[in-house]
Amino acid sequence: GAGVSQSPRYKVAKRGQDVALRCDPISGHVSLFWYQQALGQGPEFLTYFQNEAQLDKSGLPSDRFFAERPEGSVSTLKIQRTQQEDSAVYLCASSFSPGLAGIGYFGPGTRLLVL
Amino acid sequence: DAKTTQPNSMESNEEEPVHLPCNHSTISGTDYIHWYRQLPSQGPEYVIHGLTSNVNNRMASLAIAEDRKSSTLILHRATLRDAAVYYCILRLITSGTYKYIFGTGTRLKVLA
């Protein structure tokens, strides 16, 4: 498919476990974003990549959250020592060029449940 | 920080026009106004965007106030498939970085 894909779609973790969430952006898209969406809320910005450079990580809620995009394509969001408050849908979006109006294409999200 | 304000919910009858309002009084000159919608268990889907002028596409129209402090998404003929949460978003450009700032969204209910 030509859209943004995310895996896994669902993840159940025990409190204290580490998790890794993957995002495959649309090929050729320079910009990549991660968002966190709590139940019934709008998505909240976590971090932004331009190619492999992480230019903004101001939304990451704690140092347990880490994101990378080493080759400027696939990105991974890692959460260490998960807590119950980390339960949310994690959305990835990509955009062709940051210099334009920047239509973002969102993936379906990964629903994380921490027990 | 820039933010948007939207009504929590709205209802419309099928085949009638829908006007979804949004306030963004703290918008700055380089911020684009985007609208996305989200169906249950799906990621947000792009609807339309604009900077200063009104915009039309096959999905909707976007009317932007002259002072840019508010905008309205117009669905010309609502269908049952348009039932979703509609987000008014500011796309910010800050020091070479970009982000979409979502509001709380308007849940649109379409009545048959």
XYZ file of C-alpha atoms in Angstrom:
227
model
C 0.000 0.000 0.000
C 0.999 3.593 -0.468
C 0.003 4.861 2.950
C 1.746 5.129 6.305
C 1.859 1.805 8.103
C 2.410 1.126 11.774
C 3.128 -2.043 13.671
C 2.021 -3.626 15.804
C -1.547 -2.369 15.626
C -2.171 -3.466 19.206
C 0.254 -4.007 22.043
C -0.406 -5.147 25.583
C 2.481 -4.679 27.982
C 2.943 -5.329 31.652
C 3.969 -2.323 33.687
C 7.729 -2.033 33.606
C 8.214 -3.678 30.214
C 9.916 -1.949 27.321
C 8.023 -1.586 24.040
C 9.014 -0.588 20.508
C 6.539 0.824 18.024
C 7.380 0.955 14.336
C 6.356 3.445 11.670
C 6.854 3.003 7.924
C 6.252 6.387 6.300
C 5.318 7.002 2.703
C 8.401 6.540 0.537
C 10.234 9.792 -0.094
C 8.574 11.719 2.698
C 11.072 13.931 4.449
C 9.088 14.792 7.562
C 7.938 12.307 10.173
C 5.906 12.990 13.299
C 4.874 10.959 16.328
C 1.720 11.770 18.269
C 0.090 10.340 21.390
C -3.694 10.191 21.578
C -5.362 9.428 24.881
C -8.903 8.087 24.864
C -11.375 10.769 23.855
C -8.688 13.387 23.307
C -7.027 14.983 20.322
C -3.551 13.822 19.338
C -0.665 15.424 21.234
C 2.668 16.104 19.533
C 5.619 14.014 20.683
C 8.484 14.488 18.256
C 9.461 15.533 14.721
C 12.112 14.223 12.321
C 13.398 15.791 9.143
C 15.100 12.923 7.343
C 17.221 11.266 10.055
C 17.545 14.373 12.213
C 15.293 14.670 15.235
C 14.645 18.387 15.211
C 12.011 18.607 17.908
C 11.455 16.283 20.835
C 9.738 18.787 23.050
C 6.584 16.695 23.364
C 8.191 13.539 24.715
C 6.677 13.221 28.209
C 9.719 11.758 29.944
C 13.160 10.338 29.360
C 11.539 6.915 29.144
C 10.411 7.877 25.635
C 12.931 7.670 22.826
C 12.496 7.912 19.059
C 14.855 7.290 16.198
C 14.908 7.350 12.408
C 18.450 6.262 11.613
C 18.246 6.092 7.824
C 15.644 8.754 7.267
C 12.828 6.349 6.502
C 11.484 3.869 9.079
C 11.102 5.243 12.590
C 10.811 3.536 15.951
C 9.294 4.948 19.116
C 10.584 3.174 22.188
C 9.066 3.408 25.636
C 11.100 2.060 28.501
C 9.670 0.819 31.792
C 6.098 1.394 30.661
C 3.604 2.894 33.083
C -0.185 2.730 33.042
C -0.395 6.377 32.023
C 1.430 5.460 28.792
C -1.701 3.646 27.607
C -2.814 5.477 24.473
C -2.861 5.292 20.703
C 0.461 6.267 19.178
C 0.120 7.831 15.749
C 2.788 8.348 13.155
C 2.472 10.820 10.288
C 4.678 11.677 7.348
C 4.797 14.652 5.029
C 6.551 15.093 1.703
C 8.341 18.353 2.236
C 8.516 20.628 5.243
C 8.786 23.680 3.068
C 5.332 23.355 1.646
C 1.959 23.555 3.342
C 2.714 20.113 4.614
C -0.224 17.799 4.216
C 0.340 15.064 6.740
C -0.566 11.463 6.129
C -1.334 9.589 9.297
C -1.005 5.908 9.939
C -3.711 3.868 11.681
C -1.893 4.024 15.001
C -0.665 1.530 17.557
C -2.962 1.043 20.512
C -0.853 0.448 23.616
C -2.393 -0.914 26.786
C -0.200 -1.101 29.865
C -1.517 -3.380 32.601
C 1.287 28.138 22.471
C -1.095 28.367 19.583
C -4.320 26.476 20.065
C -7.700 25.933 18.482
C -11.149 25.893 20.060
C -14.052 23.928 18.643
C -17.519 22.904 19.844
C -17.500 19.423 21.321
C -20.262 18.108 19.123
C -22.663 19.023 16.328
C -25.530 17.347 14.551
C -26.661 17.587 10.967
C -29.337 16.036 8.849
C -28.235 13.974 5.900
C -27.961 15.857 2.591
C -27.825 19.225 4.369
C -24.813 21.547 4.615
C -22.718 21.571 7.767
C -20.651 24.466 9.053
C -18.006 23.487 11.593
C -16.488 26.515 13.357
C -13.020 26.925 14.832
C -11.374 29.734 16.764
C -7.611 30.198 16.622
C -7.057 33.661 18.015
C -3.350 33.068 18.741
C -2.498 32.125 15.152
C 0.658 33.661 13.729
C 1.391 34.706 10.170
C 3.108 31.530 9.016
C 0.660 29.063 10.563
C -1.418 27.080 8.119
C -4.950 26.074 9.072
C -5.593 22.399 8.463
C -8.691 20.305 8.968
C -8.563 16.569 9.467
C -11.206 14.059 10.393
C -10.908 10.848 12.314
C -13.127 7.811 12.115
C -13.152 5.278 14.970
C -9.995 3.177 15.152
C -8.369 5.079 12.291
C -5.726 7.744 12.019
C -6.686 11.311 11.152
C -7.440 11.883 7.475
C -6.634 15.138 5.671
C -9.632 17.191 4.587
C -8.437 20.637 3.553
C -5.984 23.385 4.415
C -5.432 27.074 3.810
C -3.363 30.066 4.789
C -5.327 33.236 4.056
C -7.768 32.696 1.216
C -10.873 30.538 1.129
C -10.270 27.099 -0.356
C -12.410 24.512 -2.074
C -11.720 20.883 -2.859
C -13.795 17.848 -3.660
C -14.376 17.087 0.012
C -15.164 20.462 1.507
C -14.690 24.215 1.574
C -12.664 26.234 4.043
C -13.668 29.767 4.873
C -10.983 31.787 6.681
C -11.807 35.025 8.447
C -10.022 38.117 7.225
C -8.100 38.445 10.499
C -7.391 34.678 10.416
C -8.533 34.280 13.998
C -11.283 31.880 13.012
C -12.240 29.518 10.227
C -15.163 27.363 9.182
C -15.145 23.981 7.518
C -18.111 23.569 5.224
C -19.409 20.187 4.144
C -21.833 20.981 1.373
C -24.022 17.891 1.679
C -23.460 15.751 4.719
C -23.686 12.001 4.288
C -23.696 9.268 6.895
C -20.065 8.548 5.988
C -19.131 12.064 7.107
C -19.852 11.189 10.723
C -16.471 11.565 12.432
C -14.448 13.750 14.780
C -13.288 16.830 12.892
C -10.093 18.487 14.053
C -9.120 22.060 13.334
C -5.343 22.146 13.414
C -2.635 24.748 13.214
C 0.476 23.699 11.360
C 3.253 25.620 13.055
C 6.680 26.456 11.744
C 9.074 27.260 14.583
C 12.834 27.609 14.177
C 12.897 25.253 11.230
C 10.732 22.604 12.846
C 7.152 21.766 12.116
C 4.253 20.420 14.108
C 0.498 20.061 13.901
C -1.347 21.368 16.962
C -4.668 19.577 17.348
C -7.669 20.933 19.192
C -10.155 18.754 21.025
C -12.217 18.234 17.891
C -15.911 18.362 17.033
C -17.808 15.098 16.927
C -20.199 15.353 13.981
C -23.305 13.246 14.072
C -25.246 12.882 10.823
C -28.907 11.986 11.125
C -30.585 9.916 8.426
